[in-house]
């Protein structure tokens, strides 16, 4: 965020703001340096944000999980997640919506096509950030346990849209 603030050429030093900086610098930001989206999920995906409708989408064609996902040892299942947020820095508020798949079997031959949608305010005048991620699970005695040791569960910003 400091890097974004430093790009604000509108305000004087010491008064620079995120909203007047270059927020596109956040695109491709990885929330987990030990589990990056680009090294975990190899299935091609498309992402889009329609400012008029307020819809953020992420689409993945059908794929073989064991071929297109670099899952940690012990993984039996996974979930793909997507979220989008409108950020109002001046009023210190935000709106967040998300969508996710069900917990899917990692050893399945192929997934169905995945379509994730989050609906924000139509015609918003606020910056929007969209993230895509993957979570890993292990099934033990019919119970799902998330693999959360810090090396997995990738999440990255895939779109930064400013008005």
PDB file of N, CA and C in Angstrom, residues 9-10 13-14 23 26 35 51 56 62 78 118-119 121 149 151 156 158 160-161:
ATOM      1  N   UNK A   9       0.479  11.761  -7.188  1.00  0.00           N
ATOM      2  CA  UNK A   9       1.106  13.023  -7.597  1.00  0.00           C
ATOM      3  C   UNK A   9       0.171  14.207  -7.382  1.00  0.00           C
ATOM      4  N   UNK A  10      -1.029  13.941  -6.885  1.00  0.00           N
ATOM      5  CA  UNK A  10      -2.031  14.981  -6.662  1.00  0.00           C
ATOM      6  C   UNK A  10      -1.795  15.722  -5.354  1.00  0.00           C
ATOM      7  N   UNK A  13       3.543  15.597  -0.230  1.00  0.00           N
ATOM      8  CA  UNK A  13       4.158  14.560   0.587  1.00  0.00           C
ATOM      9  C   UNK A  13       3.615  14.668   2.013  1.00  0.00           C
ATOM     10  N   UNK A  14       3.302  13.534   2.590  1.00  0.00           N
ATOM     11  CA  UNK A  14       2.712  13.509   3.925  1.00  0.00           C
ATOM     12  C   UNK A  14       1.198  13.529   3.880  1.00  0.00           C
ATOM     13  N   UNK A  23      -3.395   2.383  -8.133  1.00  0.00           N
ATOM     14  CA  UNK A  23      -3.855   1.142  -7.511  1.00  0.00           C
ATOM     15  C   UNK A  23      -3.591  -0.086  -8.371  1.00  0.00           C
ATOM     16  N   UNK A  26      -1.406  -3.090  -7.331  1.00  0.00           N
ATOM     17  CA  UNK A  26      -1.867  -4.196  -6.491  1.00  0.00           C
ATOM     18  C   UNK A  26      -2.199  -5.450  -7.292  1.00  0.00           C
ATOM     19  N   UNK A  35       2.405 -19.884  -0.816  1.00  0.00           N
ATOM     20  CA  UNK A  35       1.467 -20.608  -1.671  1.00  0.00           C
ATOM     21  C   UNK A  35       0.904 -19.663  -2.702  1.00  0.00           C
ATOM     22  N   UNK A  51     -18.280  -2.848 -14.783  1.00  0.00           N
ATOM     23  CA  UNK A  51     -18.614  -1.723 -13.899  1.00  0.00           C
ATOM     24  C   UNK A  51     -20.085  -1.339 -14.031  1.00  0.00           C
ATOM     25  N   UNK A  56     -18.557  -9.125 -10.950  1.00  0.00           N
ATOM     26  CA  UNK A  56     -17.196  -9.635 -11.066  1.00  0.00           C
ATOM     27  C   UNK A  56     -17.309 -11.129 -11.328  1.00  0.00           C
ATOM     28  N   UNK A  62     -13.601 -26.866 -17.772  1.00  0.00           N
ATOM     29  CA  UNK A  62     -13.413 -28.157 -17.109  1.00  0.00           C
ATOM     30  C   UNK A  62     -11.936 -28.541 -17.174  1.00  0.00           C
ATOM     31  N   UNK A  78     -10.489 -29.964  -2.822  1.00  0.00           N
ATOM     32  CA  UNK A  78     -10.108 -28.554  -2.982  1.00  0.00           C
ATOM     33  C   UNK A  78     -11.355 -27.724  -3.239  1.00  0.00           C
ATOM     34  N   UNK A 118     -19.618 -12.504  -8.308  1.00  0.00           N
ATOM     35  CA  UNK A 118     -19.887 -11.669  -7.136  1.00  0.00           C
ATOM     36  C   UNK A 118     -20.479 -10.363  -7.652  1.00  0.00           C
ATOM     37  N   UNK A 119     -21.606  -9.962  -7.097  1.00  0.00           N
ATOM     38  CA  UNK A 119     -22.294  -8.764  -7.575  1.00  0.00           C
ATOM     39  C   UNK A 119     -22.093  -7.612  -6.597  1.00  0.00           C
ATOM     40  N   UNK A 121     -22.100  -3.029  -6.412  1.00  0.00           N
ATOM     41  CA  UNK A 121     -22.977  -1.930  -6.791  1.00  0.00           C
ATOM     42  C   UNK A 121     -22.830  -1.615  -8.279  1.00  0.00           C
ATOM     43  N   UNK A 149      -1.410 -24.850   6.925  1.00  0.00           N
ATOM     44  CA  UNK A 149      -0.121 -24.680   7.587  1.00  0.00           C
ATOM     45  C   UNK A 149       0.657 -23.473   7.070  1.00  0.00           C
ATOM     46  N   UNK A 151       1.617 -22.864   3.944  1.00  0.00           N
ATOM     47  CA  UNK A 151       2.307 -23.089   2.676  1.00  0.00           C
ATOM     48  C   UNK A 151       1.335 -23.287   1.518  1.00  0.00           C
ATOM     49  N   UNK A 156      -4.770 -14.453  -4.727  1.00  0.00           N
ATOM     50  CA  UNK A 156      -4.087 -13.357  -5.407  1.00  0.00           C
ATOM     51  C   UNK A 156      -5.105 -12.369  -5.972  1.00  0.00           C
ATOM     52  N   UNK A 158      -6.531 -10.447  -8.880  1.00  0.00           N
ATOM     53  CA  UNK A 158      -6.502 -10.685 -10.323  1.00  0.00           C
ATOM     54  C   UNK A 158      -7.018  -9.493 -11.128  1.00  0.00           C
ATOM     55  N   UNK A 160      -7.743  -5.097 -10.668  1.00  0.00           N
ATOM     56  CA  UNK A 160      -7.903  -3.813  -9.973  1.00  0.00           C
ATOM     57  C   UNK A 160      -8.552  -2.900 -10.993  1.00  0.00           C
ATOM     58  N   UNK A 161      -9.766  -2.446 -10.690  1.00  0.00           N
ATOM     59  CA  UNK A 161     -10.510  -1.601 -11.620  1.00  0.00           C
ATOM     60  C   UNK A 161     -10.813  -0.268 -10.933  1.00  0.00           C
TER      61      UNK A 161
END
